[in-house]
Amino acid sequence: MISGLTRPPEALTNVGVSTIDSLLNKRLGLLRLPAPLESRFMRDHTTRRLNVTMASGVVVAFLYNWILVADAVMIPDQFDLAVMLRMFVFTPVTLLLLLMVSRLPLVWLREGMIMFSGLLAAGISTYLCVISQHPNAGPYLVSLAVVVVFSNTVARIRFGLALLLDIIVFGVFVWGALQITSAPREVMLPAGVMMLSLSVFTLYGCLTLELDERRTWLIRLRERRLREELMQANAQLNAASRHDPLTDLPNRHHFEDTLATAWQRAQTAGQPLSMILLDLDQFRAYNTSVGQEEGDGCLQRIAAMLRNHVLQPEDFLARYGGEEFALLQAGQNITHAAATAQRIRTGVEALQVPHPLSPTTCLTVSVGVASMRPDAPHATSAQLIAAADEALRQAKQQGGNTVFAFGTDG
């Protein structure tokens, strides 16, 4: 079997489910899809169609010679020529075409080669009948039906090419009938009707098969797009549930998930884990005096300052509440965490955000610091959060703009 002849299909991210639904409602329109879809469809079916073509082509290259049995009966005066044309022209030419088909990169060229093989078979049969002097030569033109049936059903070439092939073959039949003056008209007319009927019936089957093949492919593509859109929607919902849109920081839910993971890692590694909790002093009063929009802008400035001037690559910063931020430091003891907390306090103060109701006339922050070793007996992440929260409360009680720390360097 032939395989590996198609490139990996590119993602059709610009083709939505609604576009596919619209195409599925236009049955005949499926014969020619929009360019990106048509290209993808052809590539997706290239290997399977090529395998069918190669298998059926090899079979017909040899089975076609069985027509010699009919040649011996219907046009015995041309039997020797028939042997030469069928066995030593058609068969090797068809096998050569099959070899070329397996190496051609373009789908339309491969289909064209198959069509050429059918026309060659029709040409040989017509030529033998036209030059024969036997009275059966005219009626024997009906053997062209074999080409029509094979091309439209077994070889399953695309409907457009099948239609063109049938028109040419029927034209060849009419031409041959006119050339054979001895052919009885009372026989040739029904033979022509039979040829035409065979073409119509097999073309209808060819059309139906191709439409069903395209429709099935579109339905599967639609299912894939639905799954992709669902996954994207779920990813967006998941990101939204873990992200604070105002400050562009992870939210409390994300922080707690990260803390649980960091706790397990620190427990395994035997390292300390520190948490810094900070709260803007008298921020509600600030919001009341300057307005919600200005307050939101202030939170964004604080988040940017923390992200750009305080954080280390291994630190995890999140918006913990309304005006609260939380910072997680893995592998850092209380001394290091307290130093970071002092940088945070001085960094916020250095912003010099005017706060008319503050004793310092500018916005300040209170910071609580806690550090624990997760591998210590009975230690839990909930205790670390509680310790950081208590440290923040102590900092607030001392008047704000203060750092208070719980923990040891052990």
Coordinates of C-alpha atoms in Angstrom, one line a residue:
M1 CA 0.0 0.0 0.0
I2 CA 1.1 3.6 -0.7
S3 CA 1.4 5.9 2.3
G4 CA 3.1 9.0 3.5
L5 CA 2.5 11.0 0.4
T6 CA 0.6 13.9 2.0
R7 CA 1.8 16.7 4.1
P8 CA 0.4 17.1 7.6
P9 CA -2.8 19.2 7.2
E10 CA -2.6 22.7 8.5
A11 CA -5.0 23.9 11.2
L12 CA -8.1 25.5 9.7
T13 CA -8.5 27.9 12.6
N14 CA -10.4 30.4 10.4
V15 CA -13.1 27.9 9.4
G16 CA -15.8 28.0 12.1
V17 CA -18.7 25.6 12.8
S18 CA -21.2 28.0 11.2
T19 CA -19.3 28.0 7.9
I20 CA -19.3 24.2 7.9
D21 CA -23.0 24.1 8.7
S22 CA -23.7 26.4 5.8
L23 CA -21.8 24.1 3.5
L24 CA -23.6 21.0 4.7
N25 CA -26.9 22.6 3.8
K26 CA -25.8 23.0 0.2
R27 CA -25.5 19.4 -1.1
L28 CA -24.4 20.0 -4.6
G29 CA -22.1 22.8 -3.4
L30 CA -20.0 20.2 -1.7
L31 CA -18.5 19.2 -5.0
R32 CA -16.3 22.3 -4.8
L33 CA -15.5 23.5 -1.3
P34 CA -13.9 26.9 -0.5
A35 CA -10.2 26.8 -1.4
P36 CA -8.7 26.0 2.0
L37 CA -11.2 23.3 2.7
E38 CA -10.9 21.8 -0.8
S39 CA -7.1 21.6 -0.4
R40 CA -7.4 20.0 3.0
F41 CA -10.0 17.5 1.8
M42 CA -7.9 16.4 -1.1
R43 CA -4.8 15.9 1.1
D44 CA -6.8 14.0 3.7
H45 CA -8.1 11.6 1.1
T46 CA -5.0 11.3 -1.1
T47 CA -3.4 8.2 0.5
R48 CA -6.7 6.2 0.6
R49 CA -7.7 7.2 -3.0
L50 CA -4.2 6.4 -4.2
N51 CA -4.3 3.0 -2.7
V52 CA -7.7 2.3 -4.3
T53 CA -6.4 3.6 -7.7
M54 CA -3.2 1.5 -7.6
A55 CA -5.0 -1.7 -6.6
S56 CA -7.8 -1.4 -9.1
G57 CA -5.4 -0.2 -11.8
V58 CA -3.2 -3.2 -11.5
V59 CA -6.2 -5.5 -11.6
V60 CA -7.8 -3.9 -14.6
A61 CA -4.4 -3.8 -16.5
F62 CA -4.6 -7.6 -16.6
L63 CA -8.3 -8.4 -16.4
Y64 CA -8.9 -6.0 -19.4
N65 CA -7.3 -8.7 -21.5
W66 CA -10.2 -11.0 -20.8
I67 CA -12.1 -8.9 -23.4
L68 CA -10.0 -10.8 -25.9
V69 CA -12.5 -13.7 -25.4
A70 CA -15.3 -11.4 -26.7
D71 CA -13.0 -10.1 -29.4
A72 CA -12.6 -13.6 -30.7
V73 CA -16.3 -14.1 -31.0
M74 CA -17.5 -10.6 -32.1
I75 CA -14.6 -9.4 -34.4
P76 CA -12.5 -12.5 -35.2
D77 CA -11.0 -10.8 -38.2
Q78 CA -9.2 -8.4 -35.9
F79 CA -8.3 -10.8 -33.2
D80 CA -4.5 -10.7 -33.8
L81 CA -4.5 -6.9 -33.7
A82 CA -6.6 -7.0 -30.6
V83 CA -4.1 -9.2 -28.8
M84 CA -1.3 -6.8 -29.7
L85 CA -3.2 -3.6 -28.8
R86 CA -4.7 -4.9 -25.6
M87 CA -1.8 -7.0 -24.2
F88 CA 1.2 -5.2 -25.6
V89 CA 0.0 -1.6 -25.7
F90 CA -2.8 -1.1 -23.1
T91 CA -1.4 -3.3 -20.4
P92 CA 2.2 -1.9 -20.3
V93 CA 1.0 1.7 -20.8
T94 CA -1.5 1.4 -17.9
L95 CA 1.2 -0.1 -15.6
L96 CA 3.5 2.8 -16.6
L97 CA 0.7 5.3 -15.9
L98 CA 0.2 3.7 -12.5
L99 CA 3.9 4.1 -11.7
M100 CA 3.7 7.7 -12.7
V101 CA 0.5 8.2 -10.7
S102 CA 2.3 7.0 -7.5
R103 CA 4.9 9.7 -8.0
L104 CA 2.8 12.7 -9.0
P105 CA 2.4 15.3 -6.3
L106 CA -0.7 16.9 -7.8
V107 CA -4.2 15.3 -7.3
W108 CA -5.6 16.6 -10.6
L109 CA -2.6 15.1 -12.5
R110 CA -3.2 11.7 -10.9
E111 CA -6.9 11.8 -11.7
G112 CA -6.0 12.8 -15.3
M113 CA -3.8 9.8 -15.7
I114 CA -6.6 7.5 -14.7
M115 CA -8.9 9.2 -17.1
F116 CA -6.3 8.9 -19.9
S117 CA -6.2 5.1 -19.3
G118 CA -9.9 4.9 -19.7
L119 CA -9.8 6.9 -22.9
L120 CA -7.1 4.6 -24.2
A121 CA -9.2 1.5 -23.5
A122 CA -12.2 3.2 -25.3
G123 CA -10.0 4.2 -28.2
I124 CA -8.6 0.7 -28.7
S125 CA -12.1 -0.9 -28.7
T126 CA -13.6 1.7 -31.0
Y127 CA -10.6 1.4 -33.5
L128 CA -11.0 -2.4 -33.6
C129 CA -14.7 -2.2 -34.3
V130 CA -14.3 0.5 -37.0
I131 CA -11.7 -1.4 -39.0
S132 CA -13.4 -4.8 -38.6
Q133 CA -15.5 -6.1 -41.5
H134 CA -17.4 -8.5 -39.3
P135 CA -21.2 -7.8 -39.1
N136 CA -21.0 -7.9 -35.3
A137 CA -18.5 -4.9 -35.3
G138 CA -21.3 -2.3 -34.9
P139 CA -23.2 -3.9 -32.0
Y140 CA -19.8 -4.7 -30.4
L141 CA -19.3 -0.9 -29.8
V142 CA -21.4 -1.5 -26.7
S143 CA -18.2 -2.9 -25.1
L144 CA -17.3 0.7 -24.4
A145 CA -19.8 0.4 -21.5
V146 CA -17.0 -1.5 -19.6
V147 CA -14.9 1.7 -19.6
V148 CA -17.8 3.8 -18.3
V149 CA -18.7 1.3 -15.5
F150 CA -15.1 0.8 -14.4
S151 CA -14.2 4.5 -14.3
N152 CA -17.4 5.6 -12.5
T153 CA -17.6 2.8 -10.0
V154 CA -14.4 0.8 -9.5
A155 CA -11.8 3.5 -10.1
R156 CA -14.1 6.2 -8.6
I157 CA -12.5 9.2 -10.2
R158 CA -14.0 12.5 -9.2
F159 CA -17.4 13.3 -10.6
G160 CA -16.3 16.2 -12.8
L161 CA -13.7 14.0 -14.6
A162 CA -16.1 11.1 -14.7
L163 CA -18.7 13.3 -16.4
L164 CA -16.1 14.5 -18.9
L165 CA -14.9 10.9 -19.6
D166 CA -18.5 9.7 -20.2
I167 CA -19.2 12.5 -22.6
I168 CA -16.1 11.7 -24.6
V169 CA -16.8 7.9 -24.6
F170 CA -20.4 8.4 -25.7
G171 CA -19.1 10.8 -28.4
V172 CA -16.7 8.1 -29.5
F173 CA -19.5 5.5 -29.6
V174 CA -21.6 7.8 -31.8
W175 CA -18.6 8.5 -34.1
G176 CA -17.8 4.7 -34.3
A177 CA -21.5 3.9 -35.1
L178 CA -21.5 6.4 -37.9
Q179 CA -18.2 5.1 -39.3
I180 CA -19.5 1.5 -39.4
T181 CA -22.0 1.8 -42.2
S182 CA -22.9 -1.8 -42.1
A183 CA -24.1 -1.5 -38.5
P184 CA -27.9 -2.2 -38.2
R185 CA -29.6 0.9 -37.0
E186 CA -32.3 -1.1 -35.3
V187 CA -29.5 -2.4 -33.0
M188 CA -27.4 0.6 -32.7
L189 CA -30.1 2.9 -31.4
P190 CA -31.0 0.7 -28.4
A191 CA -27.2 0.2 -27.9
G192 CA -26.8 3.9 -27.7
V193 CA -29.7 4.3 -25.3
M194 CA -28.1 1.6 -23.1
M195 CA -24.8 3.3 -23.2
L196 CA -26.4 6.6 -22.2
S197 CA -28.4 4.9 -19.5
L198 CA -25.3 3.2 -18.1
S199 CA -23.5 6.6 -18.0
V200 CA -26.4 8.3 -16.2
F201 CA -26.9 5.6 -13.6
T202 CA -23.2 5.1 -12.9
L203 CA -22.6 8.9 -12.9
Y204 CA -25.4 9.2 -10.3
G205 CA -23.7 6.6 -8.2
C206 CA -20.4 8.4 -8.6
L207 CA -21.9 11.7 -7.6
T208 CA -23.7 10.2 -4.6
L209 CA -20.5 8.6 -3.4
E210 CA -18.4 11.7 -3.7
L211 CA -21.1 13.9 -2.0
D212 CA -21.4 11.4 0.9
E213 CA -17.6 11.3 1.2
R214 CA -17.3 15.0 1.3
R215 CA -20.3 15.3 3.7
T216 CA -18.8 12.7 6.0
W217 CA -15.5 14.6 6.0
L218 CA -17.2 17.9 6.8
I219 CA -19.2 16.4 9.6
R220 CA -16.0 15.0 11.2
L221 CA -14.3 18.3 10.7
R222 CA -17.2 20.0 12.4
E223 CA -16.9 17.6 15.3
R224 CA -13.2 18.4 15.6
R225 CA -13.9 22.2 15.5
L226 CA -16.7 21.8 18.1
R227 CA -14.2 20.0 20.4
E228 CA -11.6 22.6 19.8
E229 CA -14.0 25.5 20.5
L230 CA -15.2 23.7 23.6
M231 CA -11.6 23.2 24.8
Q232 CA -10.8 26.9 24.0
A233 CA -13.9 28.0 25.9
N234 CA -13.0 25.8 28.9
A235 CA -9.4 27.1 28.8
Q236 CA -10.7 30.7 28.8
L237 CA -13.1 30.0 31.7
N238 CA -10.3 28.3 33.6
A239 CA -8.0 31.3 33.0
A240 CA -10.7 33.7 34.0
S241 CA -11.3 31.8 37.2
R242 CA -7.6 32.1 38.1
H243 CA -6.9 35.6 36.9
D244 CA -7.6 39.1 38.2
P245 CA -8.4 41.3 35.1
L246 CA -7.8 44.6 36.9
T247 CA -4.2 44.0 38.0
D248 CA -3.4 41.3 35.4
L249 CA -2.2 39.1 38.3
P250 CA -3.3 35.6 39.4
N251 CA -6.3 35.7 41.8
R252 CA -6.7 34.2 45.2
H253 CA -8.0 30.9 43.8
H254 CA -4.8 30.5 41.7
F255 CA -2.7 31.5 44.7
E256 CA -4.2 28.8 46.9
D257 CA -3.6 26.2 44.2
T258 CA 0.0 27.3 43.7
L259 CA 0.5 27.3 47.5
A260 CA -0.7 23.7 47.7
T261 CA 1.8 22.6 45.0
A262 CA 4.6 24.7 46.5
W263 CA 4.0 23.2 49.9
Q264 CA 4.3 19.7 48.7
R265 CA 7.5 20.5 46.8
A266 CA 9.1 22.3 49.8
Q267 CA 8.0 19.4 52.0
T268 CA 9.8 16.9 49.8
A269 CA 12.9 19.1 49.4
G270 CA 13.0 20.0 53.1
Q271 CA 13.0 23.8 52.4
P272 CA 11.2 26.7 54.1
L273 CA 8.2 28.4 52.5
S274 CA 7.4 32.1 53.2
M275 CA 4.3 34.0 52.6
I276 CA 4.0 37.8 52.5
L277 CA 0.6 39.4 52.8
L278 CA 0.2 43.1 52.3
D279 CA -2.7 45.5 52.6
L280 CA -2.9 49.1 51.5
D281 CA -3.5 51.4 54.5
Q282 CA -6.8 53.2 54.7
F283 CA -7.6 52.3 51.1
R284 CA -11.3 52.4 51.5
A285 CA -11.0 56.0 52.6
Y286 CA -8.7 56.7 49.7
N287 CA -11.3 55.2 47.3
T288 CA -14.0 57.3 48.8
S289 CA -12.0 60.5 48.4
V290 CA -10.7 60.0 44.9
G291 CA -13.3 57.8 43.3
Q292 CA -13.5 54.1 42.2
E293 CA -11.7 54.8 38.9
E294 CA -8.7 56.4 40.5
G295 CA -8.6 53.7 43.1
D296 CA -8.5 51.0 40.4
G297 CA -5.7 52.9 38.7
C298 CA -3.8 52.9 42.0
L299 CA -4.1 49.2 42.4
Q300 CA -2.7 48.7 38.9
R301 CA 0.3 50.9 39.7
I302 CA 1.0 48.9 42.9
A303 CA 0.7 45.6 41.0
A304 CA 3.1 46.9 38.3
M305 CA 5.6 48.1 40.9
L306 CA 5.6 44.8 42.7
R307 CA 5.9 42.8 39.4
N308 CA 8.7 44.9 38.0
H309 CA 10.8 45.9 41.0
V310 CA 10.3 43.4 43.8
L311 CA 9.6 39.9 42.4
Q312 CA 12.3 37.3 41.8
P313 CA 11.8 34.7 39.1
E314 CA 10.8 32.1 41.6
D315 CA 8.3 34.3 43.5
F316 CA 4.5 34.0 43.0
L317 CA 2.5 37.2 43.3
A318 CA -1.3 37.4 43.4
R319 CA -4.1 39.8 44.2
Y320 CA -5.4 38.2 47.4
G321 CA -8.4 40.4 48.0
G322 CA -9.8 43.9 47.4
E323 CA -6.6 45.9 48.3
E324 CA -4.6 42.9 49.5
F325 CA -1.7 41.2 47.7
A326 CA 0.0 37.9 48.5
L327 CA 3.5 36.9 47.7
L328 CA 4.8 33.3 47.9
Q329 CA 8.6 32.7 48.2
A330 CA 9.7 29.1 48.0
G331 CA 13.0 28.1 49.6
Q332 CA 13.4 31.5 51.4
N333 CA 13.6 31.8 55.2
I334 CA 12.0 34.5 57.4
T335 CA 15.0 36.9 57.1
H336 CA 14.9 36.9 53.3
A337 CA 11.1 37.2 53.3
A338 CA 11.2 40.1 55.8
A339 CA 13.8 41.9 53.6
T340 CA 11.5 41.5 50.6
A341 CA 8.6 42.9 52.7
Q342 CA 10.6 46.0 53.6
R343 CA 11.3 46.6 49.9
I344 CA 7.6 46.3 49.2
R345 CA 6.8 48.8 52.0
T346 CA 9.4 51.4 50.8
G347 CA 8.5 50.8 47.2
V348 CA 4.8 51.6 47.8
E349 CA 5.8 54.7 49.8
A350 CA 8.2 55.8 47.1
L351 CA 5.3 55.9 44.6
Q352 CA 4.1 59.0 46.5
V353 CA 0.5 58.4 45.7
P354 CA -1.3 61.3 47.4
H355 CA -3.6 60.3 50.3
P356 CA -5.1 63.3 52.1
L357 CA -6.5 61.1 54.9
S358 CA -3.2 59.4 55.7
P359 CA -0.8 60.6 58.4
T360 CA 2.0 60.5 55.9
T361 CA -0.1 62.3 53.2
C362 CA 0.7 59.4 50.8
L363 CA -0.5 55.9 50.3
T364 CA 1.3 53.3 52.4
V365 CA 1.1 49.6 53.0
S366 CA 1.2 47.2 56.0
V367 CA 3.0 43.9 55.5
G368 CA 2.7 40.6 57.3
V369 CA 5.3 37.9 56.9
A370 CA 5.2 34.3 57.9
S371 CA 7.7 31.4 57.2
M372 CA 7.4 27.7 57.9
R373 CA 9.1 24.4 57.1
P374 CA 6.4 22.2 55.5
D375 CA 8.4 19.1 56.7
A376 CA 7.9 20.2 60.3
P377 CA 5.6 18.0 62.5
H378 CA 1.9 19.0 62.1
A379 CA 2.7 21.9 59.8
T380 CA 0.0 22.8 57.2
S381 CA -0.4 25.4 54.5
A382 CA -3.5 26.6 56.3
Q383 CA -1.3 27.5 59.3
L384 CA 1.1 29.4 57.0
I385 CA -1.9 31.5 55.7
A386 CA -3.1 32.1 59.3
A387 CA 0.3 33.1 60.5
A388 CA 0.7 35.6 57.6
D389 CA -2.8 37.0 58.2
E390 CA -2.0 37.4 62.0
A391 CA 1.3 39.1 61.1
L392 CA -0.6 41.6 58.9
R393 CA -3.1 42.3 61.6
Q394 CA -0.2 43.1 64.0
A395 CA 1.3 45.4 61.4
K396 CA -2.0 47.2 61.1
Q397 CA -2.3 47.5 64.9
Q398 CA 1.1 49.2 65.0
G399 CA -0.3 52.1 62.9
G400 CA 0.4 50.8 59.3
N401 CA 3.3 51.4 57.0
T402 CA 5.0 48.6 59.0
V403 CA 6.4 45.1 58.4
F404 CA 5.6 42.4 61.0
A405 CA 7.1 38.9 60.7
F406 CA 6.4 35.5 62.2
G407 CA 8.9 32.6 61.9
T408 CA 12.5 31.5 62.4
D409 CA 15.5 31.0 60.2
G410 CA 15.6 27.3 61.2

